[in-house]
C-alpha cells in the first residue's frame, strides 16, 4: 500500500468483485422471478454463492477474531461447498418437475439485458482479478480469477437458452439448462 503504484491492492480487487457479484445477483434474482426462468434463478443463486468467496478473501485480509487466515479460509470453504450442494440439489429437484410440465416463460428485452450485463460482469471480474504484467499474485486470487472466467460460460448458457425459448418457444430448454447450471455450481469450486 502507498507504493504510489496505480494498481489496486488485493483487498480492493476482492471488494470490487464482491460488489459486482452482489449487484448482478439482485438483478438476476428480480428477472428470474419475473420471467419464471429457472436458469436465470440458478445463475442468480450461483452469483450469491460467489459473493462468499471474495467476501472471505476480503475479510481474511484483516486477520481478525485472532483466527489465522488459513483457519478462516478452510472453514468458509467447507461451509460454501456444502451450500453449493444444497442449492444445486434444490435446482435439480425443481428442474425435474418442470421438464415434465414446462411453464410458460416471459423472455423479453429485460431478460436479455440482465443476462448480457451478467456476462459482462463475469468478464470484468476476471479482468480485475487476473495476473498483471510482472506481478506475483496469490493462489486465492488465481483460483478466483479462473472461476470468474468459467462463470462467463454459465452466463452464455443462460443467453443461448433464452434465444432458444424466444425464437422456437422451447420452454423445456429452461429446466434442462438449469440442470447443467446446477452441475456447474457443484463443479465450480473444484475447477482449478
Ligand atoms: Zn461462480
PDB file of C-alpha atoms and ligand atoms in Angstrom:
ATOM      1  CA  UNK A   1       0.000   0.000   0.000  1.00  0.00           C
ATOM      2  CA  UNK A   2       1.032   3.554  -0.662  1.00  0.00           C
ATOM      3  CA  UNK A   3       3.689   2.427  -3.100  1.00  0.00           C
ATOM      4  CA  UNK A   4       2.488   5.102  -5.482  1.00  0.00           C
ATOM      5  CA  UNK A   5       1.762   2.363  -7.993  1.00  0.00           C
ATOM      6  CA  UNK A   6      -1.502   2.763  -9.895  1.00  0.00           C
ATOM      7  CA  UNK A   7      -2.531  -0.877  -9.320  1.00  0.00           C
ATOM      8  CA  UNK A   8      -5.140  -1.802  -6.752  1.00  0.00           C
ATOM      9  CA  UNK A   9      -4.453  -3.870  -3.660  1.00  0.00           C
ATOM     10  CA  UNK A  10      -5.925  -7.386  -3.416  1.00  0.00           C
ATOM     11  CA  UNK A  11      -8.396  -6.049  -0.867  1.00  0.00           C
ATOM     12  CA  UNK A  12      -9.682  -3.528  -3.434  1.00  0.00           C
ATOM     13  CA  UNK A  13      -9.995  -6.249  -6.037  1.00  0.00           C
ATOM     14  CA  UNK A  14     -11.990  -8.621  -3.774  1.00  0.00           C
ATOM     15  CA  UNK A  15     -14.297  -5.805  -2.730  1.00  0.00           C
ATOM     16  CA  UNK A  16     -14.904  -4.780  -6.359  1.00  0.00           C
ATOM     17  CA  UNK A  17     -15.736  -8.376  -7.402  1.00  0.00           C
ATOM     18  CA  UNK A  18     -17.959  -8.789  -4.356  1.00  0.00           C
ATOM     19  CA  UNK A  19     -19.957  -5.670  -5.276  1.00  0.00           C
ATOM     20  CA  UNK A  20     -20.287  -6.737  -8.935  1.00  0.00           C
ATOM     21  CA  UNK A  21     -21.468 -10.240  -7.987  1.00  0.00           C
ATOM     22  CA  UNK A  22     -23.915  -8.940  -5.403  1.00  0.00           C
ATOM     23  CA  UNK A  23     -25.491  -6.356  -7.749  1.00  0.00           C
ATOM     24  CA  UNK A  24     -25.784  -8.971 -10.510  1.00  0.00           C
ATOM     25  CA  UNK A  25     -27.329 -11.403  -8.005  1.00  0.00           C
ATOM     26  CA  UNK A  26     -30.090  -8.861  -7.184  1.00  0.00           C
ATOM     27  CA  UNK A  27     -30.729  -8.040 -10.876  1.00  0.00           C
ATOM     28  CA  UNK A  28     -30.814 -11.712 -11.923  1.00  0.00           C
ATOM     29  CA  UNK A  29     -32.998 -12.683  -8.958  1.00  0.00           C
ATOM     30  CA  UNK A  30     -35.542  -9.996  -9.939  1.00  0.00           C
ATOM     31  CA  UNK A  31     -35.564 -11.003 -13.618  1.00  0.00           C
ATOM     32  CA  UNK A  32     -35.536 -14.716 -12.726  1.00  0.00           C
ATOM     33  CA  UNK A  33     -38.659 -14.302 -10.572  1.00  0.00           C
ATOM     34  CA  UNK A  34     -40.389 -12.042 -13.121  1.00  0.00           C
ATOM     35  CA  UNK A  35     -39.672 -14.239 -16.153  1.00  0.00           C
ATOM     36  CA  UNK A  36     -40.206 -17.539 -14.347  1.00  0.00           C
ATOM     37  CA  UNK A  37     -36.868 -18.764 -15.724  1.00  0.00           C
ATOM     38  CA  UNK A  38     -35.248 -21.379 -13.502  1.00  0.00           C
ATOM     39  CA  UNK A  39     -31.998 -20.988 -15.491  1.00  0.00           C
ATOM     40  CA  UNK A  40     -31.839 -17.287 -14.618  1.00  0.00           C
ATOM     41  CA  UNK A  41     -32.681 -18.064 -10.971  1.00  0.00           C
ATOM     42  CA  UNK A  42     -29.955 -20.733 -10.907  1.00  0.00           C
ATOM     43  CA  UNK A  43     -27.433 -18.225 -12.194  1.00  0.00           C
ATOM     44  CA  UNK A  44     -28.565 -15.686  -9.573  1.00  0.00           C
ATOM     45  CA  UNK A  45     -28.123 -18.250  -6.744  1.00  0.00           C
ATOM     46  CA  UNK A  46     -24.710 -19.035  -8.171  1.00  0.00           C
ATOM     47  CA  UNK A  47     -23.829 -15.326  -8.063  1.00  0.00           C
ATOM     48  CA  UNK A  48     -24.957 -15.146  -4.441  1.00  0.00           C
ATOM     49  CA  UNK A  49     -22.735 -18.094  -3.553  1.00  0.00           C
ATOM     50  CA  UNK A  50     -19.955 -16.375  -5.468  1.00  0.00           C
ATOM     51  CA  UNK A  51     -20.159 -13.305  -3.223  1.00  0.00           C
ATOM     52  CA  UNK A  52     -18.990 -15.569  -0.387  1.00  0.00           C
ATOM     53  CA  UNK A  53     -15.532 -16.372  -1.787  1.00  0.00           C
ATOM     54  CA  UNK A  54     -14.417 -12.774  -2.438  1.00  0.00           C
ATOM     55  CA  UNK A  55     -16.084 -11.704   0.838  1.00  0.00           C
ATOM     56  CA  UNK A  56     -13.983 -14.194   2.772  1.00  0.00           C
ATOM     57  CA  UNK A  57     -10.846 -13.358   0.824  1.00  0.00           C
ATOM     58  CA  UNK A  58     -11.517  -9.712   1.603  1.00  0.00           C
ATOM     59  CA  UNK A  59     -12.235 -10.318   5.301  1.00  0.00           C
ATOM     60  CA  UNK A  60      -9.261 -12.634   5.724  1.00  0.00           C
ATOM     61  CA  UNK A  61      -7.034  -9.704   4.758  1.00  0.00           C
ATOM     62  CA  UNK A  62      -7.963  -8.148   8.115  1.00  0.00           C
ATOM     63  CA  UNK A  63      -6.901 -11.246  10.123  1.00  0.00           C
ATOM     64  CA  UNK A  64      -9.453 -10.514  12.839  1.00  0.00           C
ATOM     65  CA  UNK A  65     -11.037 -12.666  15.596  1.00  0.00           C
ATOM     66  CA  UNK A  66      -7.469 -13.727  16.338  1.00  0.00           C
ATOM     67  CA  UNK A  67      -8.044 -16.575  13.876  1.00  0.00           C
ATOM     68  CA  UNK A  68      -5.397 -17.451  11.356  1.00  0.00           C
ATOM     69  CA  UNK A  69      -6.084 -16.596   7.733  1.00  0.00           C
ATOM     70  CA  UNK A  70      -5.770 -20.269   6.918  1.00  0.00           C
ATOM     71  CA  UNK A  71      -8.311 -21.360   9.512  1.00  0.00           C
ATOM     72  CA  UNK A  72     -10.893 -18.796   8.304  1.00  0.00           C
ATOM     73  CA  UNK A  73     -10.455 -19.783   4.672  1.00  0.00           C
ATOM     74  CA  UNK A  74     -10.755 -23.503   5.439  1.00  0.00           C
ATOM     75  CA  UNK A  75     -13.940 -23.108   7.473  1.00  0.00           C
ATOM     76  CA  UNK A  76     -15.579 -20.892   4.895  1.00  0.00           C
ATOM     77  CA  UNK A  77     -14.606 -23.148   2.030  1.00  0.00           C
ATOM     78  CA  UNK A  78     -16.271 -26.085   3.799  1.00  0.00           C
ATOM     79  CA  UNK A  79     -19.437 -24.091   4.532  1.00  0.00           C
ATOM     80  CA  UNK A  80     -19.699 -22.720   0.993  1.00  0.00           C
ATOM     81  CA  UNK A  81     -19.130 -26.102  -0.654  1.00  0.00           C
ATOM     82  CA  UNK A  82     -21.987 -27.525   1.461  1.00  0.00           C
ATOM     83  CA  UNK A  83     -24.167 -24.585   0.415  1.00  0.00           C
ATOM     84  CA  UNK A  84     -23.291 -25.194  -3.241  1.00  0.00           C
ATOM     85  CA  UNK A  85     -24.521 -28.790  -2.927  1.00  0.00           C
ATOM     86  CA  UNK A  86     -27.780 -27.771  -1.229  1.00  0.00           C
ATOM     87  CA  UNK A  87     -28.555 -25.074  -3.826  1.00  0.00           C
ATOM     88  CA  UNK A  88     -27.702 -27.416  -6.707  1.00  0.00           C
ATOM     89  CA  UNK A  89     -29.943 -30.127  -5.204  1.00  0.00           C
ATOM     90  CA  UNK A  90     -32.915 -27.744  -4.919  1.00  0.00           C
ATOM     91  CA  UNK A  91     -32.433 -26.570  -8.533  1.00  0.00           C
ATOM     92  CA  UNK A  92     -32.273 -30.142  -9.898  1.00  0.00           C
ATOM     93  CA  UNK A  93     -35.351 -31.142  -7.890  1.00  0.00           C
ATOM     94  CA  UNK A  94     -37.350 -28.194  -9.281  1.00  0.00           C
ATOM     95  CA  UNK A  95     -35.959 -28.708 -12.814  1.00  0.00           C
ATOM     96  CA  UNK A  96     -37.115 -32.330 -12.988  1.00  0.00           C
ATOM     97  CA  UNK A  97     -40.719 -31.386 -12.214  1.00  0.00           C
ATOM     98  CA  UNK A  98     -40.503 -28.575 -14.788  1.00  0.00           C
ATOM     99  CA  UNK A  99     -39.219 -30.888 -17.536  1.00  0.00           C
ATOM    100  CA  UNK A 100     -42.399 -32.950 -17.100  1.00  0.00           C
ATOM    101  CA  UNK A 101     -44.549 -29.812 -17.256  1.00  0.00           C
ATOM    102  CA  UNK A 102     -42.563 -26.788 -18.541  1.00  0.00           C
ATOM    103  CA  UNK A 103     -44.134 -23.444 -17.554  1.00  0.00           C
ATOM    104  CA  UNK A 104     -44.564 -20.512 -19.986  1.00  0.00           C
ATOM    105  CA  UNK A 105     -41.718 -18.028 -19.546  1.00  0.00           C
ATOM    106  CA  UNK A 106     -41.620 -14.263 -20.058  1.00  0.00           C
ATOM    107  CA  UNK A 107     -38.399 -13.785 -22.019  1.00  0.00           C
ATOM    108  CA  UNK A 108     -38.213 -10.141 -23.054  1.00  0.00           C
ATOM    109  CA  UNK A 109     -35.809  -7.240 -23.517  1.00  0.00           C
ATOM    110  CA  UNK A 110     -35.077  -7.002 -19.764  1.00  0.00           C
ATOM    111  CA  UNK A 111     -34.189 -10.673 -19.591  1.00  0.00           C
ATOM    112  CA  UNK A 112     -31.588 -10.312 -22.342  1.00  0.00           C
ATOM    113  CA  UNK A 113     -30.293  -7.025 -20.938  1.00  0.00           C
ATOM    114  CA  UNK A 114     -29.651  -8.513 -17.479  1.00  0.00           C
ATOM    115  CA  UNK A 115     -28.243 -11.746 -18.961  1.00  0.00           C
ATOM    116  CA  UNK A 116     -25.767  -9.773 -21.086  1.00  0.00           C
ATOM    117  CA  UNK A 117     -24.828  -7.499 -18.154  1.00  0.00           C
ATOM    118  CA  UNK A 118     -24.246 -10.706 -16.160  1.00  0.00           C
ATOM    119  CA  UNK A 119     -21.846 -11.953 -18.822  1.00  0.00           C
ATOM    120  CA  UNK A 120     -20.031  -8.618 -18.941  1.00  0.00           C
ATOM    121  CA  UNK A 121     -19.831  -8.651 -15.115  1.00  0.00           C
ATOM    122  CA  UNK A 122     -18.154 -12.092 -15.144  1.00  0.00           C
ATOM    123  CA  UNK A 123     -15.600 -10.975 -17.709  1.00  0.00           C
ATOM    124  CA  UNK A 124     -14.979  -7.713 -15.870  1.00  0.00           C
ATOM    125  CA  UNK A 125     -14.464  -9.587 -12.562  1.00  0.00           C
ATOM    126  CA  UNK A 126     -11.963 -11.836 -14.315  1.00  0.00           C
ATOM    127  CA  UNK A 127     -10.080  -8.805 -15.632  1.00  0.00           C
ATOM    128  CA  UNK A 128      -9.954  -7.238 -12.144  1.00  0.00           C
ATOM    129  CA  UNK A 129      -8.525 -10.425 -10.621  1.00  0.00           C
ATOM    130  CA  UNK A 130      -6.207 -11.637 -13.359  1.00  0.00           C
ATOM    131  CA  UNK A 131      -2.452 -11.556 -13.001  1.00  0.00           C
ATOM    132  CA  UNK A 132      -0.849  -8.346 -14.086  1.00  0.00           C
ATOM    133  CA  UNK A 133       2.370  -7.961 -16.006  1.00  0.00           C
ATOM    134  CA  UNK A 134       5.321  -8.837 -13.751  1.00  0.00           C
ATOM    135  CA  UNK A 135       3.085  -9.330 -10.711  1.00  0.00           C
ATOM    136  CA  UNK A 136       3.335 -12.133  -8.144  1.00  0.00           C
ATOM    137  CA  UNK A 137      -0.254 -12.914  -7.242  1.00  0.00           C
ATOM    138  CA  UNK A 138      -1.761 -15.143  -4.549  1.00  0.00           C
ATOM    139  CA  UNK A 139      -3.180 -18.626  -5.148  1.00  0.00           C
ATOM    140  CA  UNK A 140      -6.592 -17.484  -3.912  1.00  0.00           C
ATOM    141  CA  UNK A 141      -6.678 -14.702  -6.491  1.00  0.00           C
ATOM    142  CA  UNK A 142      -5.596 -17.096  -9.208  1.00  0.00           C
ATOM    143  CA  UNK A 143      -8.415 -19.535  -8.368  1.00  0.00           C
ATOM    144  CA  UNK A 144     -10.945 -16.739  -8.071  1.00  0.00           C
ATOM    145  CA  UNK A 145      -9.978 -15.239 -11.433  1.00  0.00           C
ATOM    146  CA  UNK A 146     -10.275 -18.612 -13.198  1.00  0.00           C
ATOM    147  CA  UNK A 147     -13.616 -19.204 -11.507  1.00  0.00           C
ATOM    148  CA  UNK A 148     -14.953 -15.878 -12.811  1.00  0.00           C
ATOM    149  CA  UNK A 149     -13.886 -16.799 -16.330  1.00  0.00           C
ATOM    150  CA  UNK A 150     -15.630 -20.181 -16.038  1.00  0.00           C
ATOM    151  CA  UNK A 151     -18.758 -18.361 -14.819  1.00  0.00           C
ATOM    152  CA  UNK A 152     -18.851 -16.425 -18.079  1.00  0.00           C
ATOM    153  CA  UNK A 153     -19.605 -19.849 -19.634  1.00  0.00           C
ATOM    154  CA  UNK A 154     -22.637 -20.165 -17.337  1.00  0.00           C
ATOM    155  CA  UNK A 155     -23.896 -16.751 -18.457  1.00  0.00           C
ATOM    156  CA  UNK A 156     -23.554 -17.814 -22.094  1.00  0.00           C
ATOM    157  CA  UNK A 157     -25.680 -20.925 -21.344  1.00  0.00           C
ATOM    158  CA  UNK A 158     -28.424 -18.656 -19.931  1.00  0.00           C
ATOM    159  CA  UNK A 159     -28.310 -16.380 -23.004  1.00  0.00           C
ATOM    160  CA  UNK A 160     -28.355 -19.265 -25.533  1.00  0.00           C
ATOM    161  CA  UNK A 161     -31.267 -20.872 -23.683  1.00  0.00           C
ATOM    162  CA  UNK A 162     -33.221 -17.613 -23.750  1.00  0.00           C
ATOM    163  CA  UNK A 163     -32.648 -17.305 -27.511  1.00  0.00           C
ATOM    164  CA  UNK A 164     -33.968 -20.863 -27.987  1.00  0.00           C
ATOM    165  CA  UNK A 165     -37.044 -20.094 -25.892  1.00  0.00           C
ATOM    166  CA  UNK A 166     -37.714 -16.719 -27.537  1.00  0.00           C
ATOM    167  CA  UNK A 167     -37.235 -17.996 -31.111  1.00  0.00           C
ATOM    168  CA  UNK A 168     -38.663 -21.548 -31.019  1.00  0.00           C
ATOM    169  CA  UNK A 169     -40.787 -21.350 -27.862  1.00  0.00           C
ATOM    170  CA  UNK A 170     -38.803 -24.293 -26.447  1.00  0.00           C
ATOM    171  CA  UNK A 171     -39.775 -23.792 -22.784  1.00  0.00           C
ATOM    172  CA  UNK A 172     -38.361 -27.200 -21.857  1.00  0.00           C
ATOM    173  CA  UNK A 173     -34.875 -25.840 -22.601  1.00  0.00           C
ATOM    174  CA  UNK A 174     -35.040 -23.766 -19.411  1.00  0.00           C
ATOM    175  CA  UNK A 175     -35.186 -26.652 -16.881  1.00  0.00           C
ATOM    176  CA  UNK A 176     -32.697 -28.700 -18.942  1.00  0.00           C
ATOM    177  CA  UNK A 177     -30.174 -25.859 -18.908  1.00  0.00           C
ATOM    178  CA  UNK A 178     -30.877 -25.319 -15.181  1.00  0.00           C
ATOM    179  CA  UNK A 179     -29.630 -28.851 -14.513  1.00  0.00           C
ATOM    180  CA  UNK A 180     -26.450 -28.067 -16.460  1.00  0.00           C
ATOM    181  CA  UNK A 181     -26.031 -24.872 -14.393  1.00  0.00           C
ATOM    182  CA  UNK A 182     -26.638 -26.817 -11.157  1.00  0.00           C
ATOM    183  CA  UNK A 183     -23.939 -29.345 -12.069  1.00  0.00           C
ATOM    184  CA  UNK A 184     -21.718 -26.395 -12.885  1.00  0.00           C
ATOM    185  CA  UNK A 185     -22.367 -24.930  -9.399  1.00  0.00           C
ATOM    186  CA  UNK A 186     -21.218 -28.216  -7.833  1.00  0.00           C
ATOM    187  CA  UNK A 187     -18.135 -28.482 -10.048  1.00  0.00           C
ATOM    188  CA  UNK A 188     -17.100 -24.806  -9.870  1.00  0.00           C
ATOM    189  CA  UNK A 189     -15.261 -24.994  -6.509  1.00  0.00           C
ATOM    190  CA  UNK A 190     -13.236 -27.942  -7.830  1.00  0.00           C
ATOM    191  CA  UNK A 191     -12.166 -26.385 -11.129  1.00  0.00           C
ATOM    192  CA  UNK A 192      -8.606 -25.320 -10.516  1.00  0.00           C
TER     193      UNK A 192
HETATM  194 ZN1  LIG B   1     -19.186 -18.898  -9.881  1.00  0.00          ZN
END
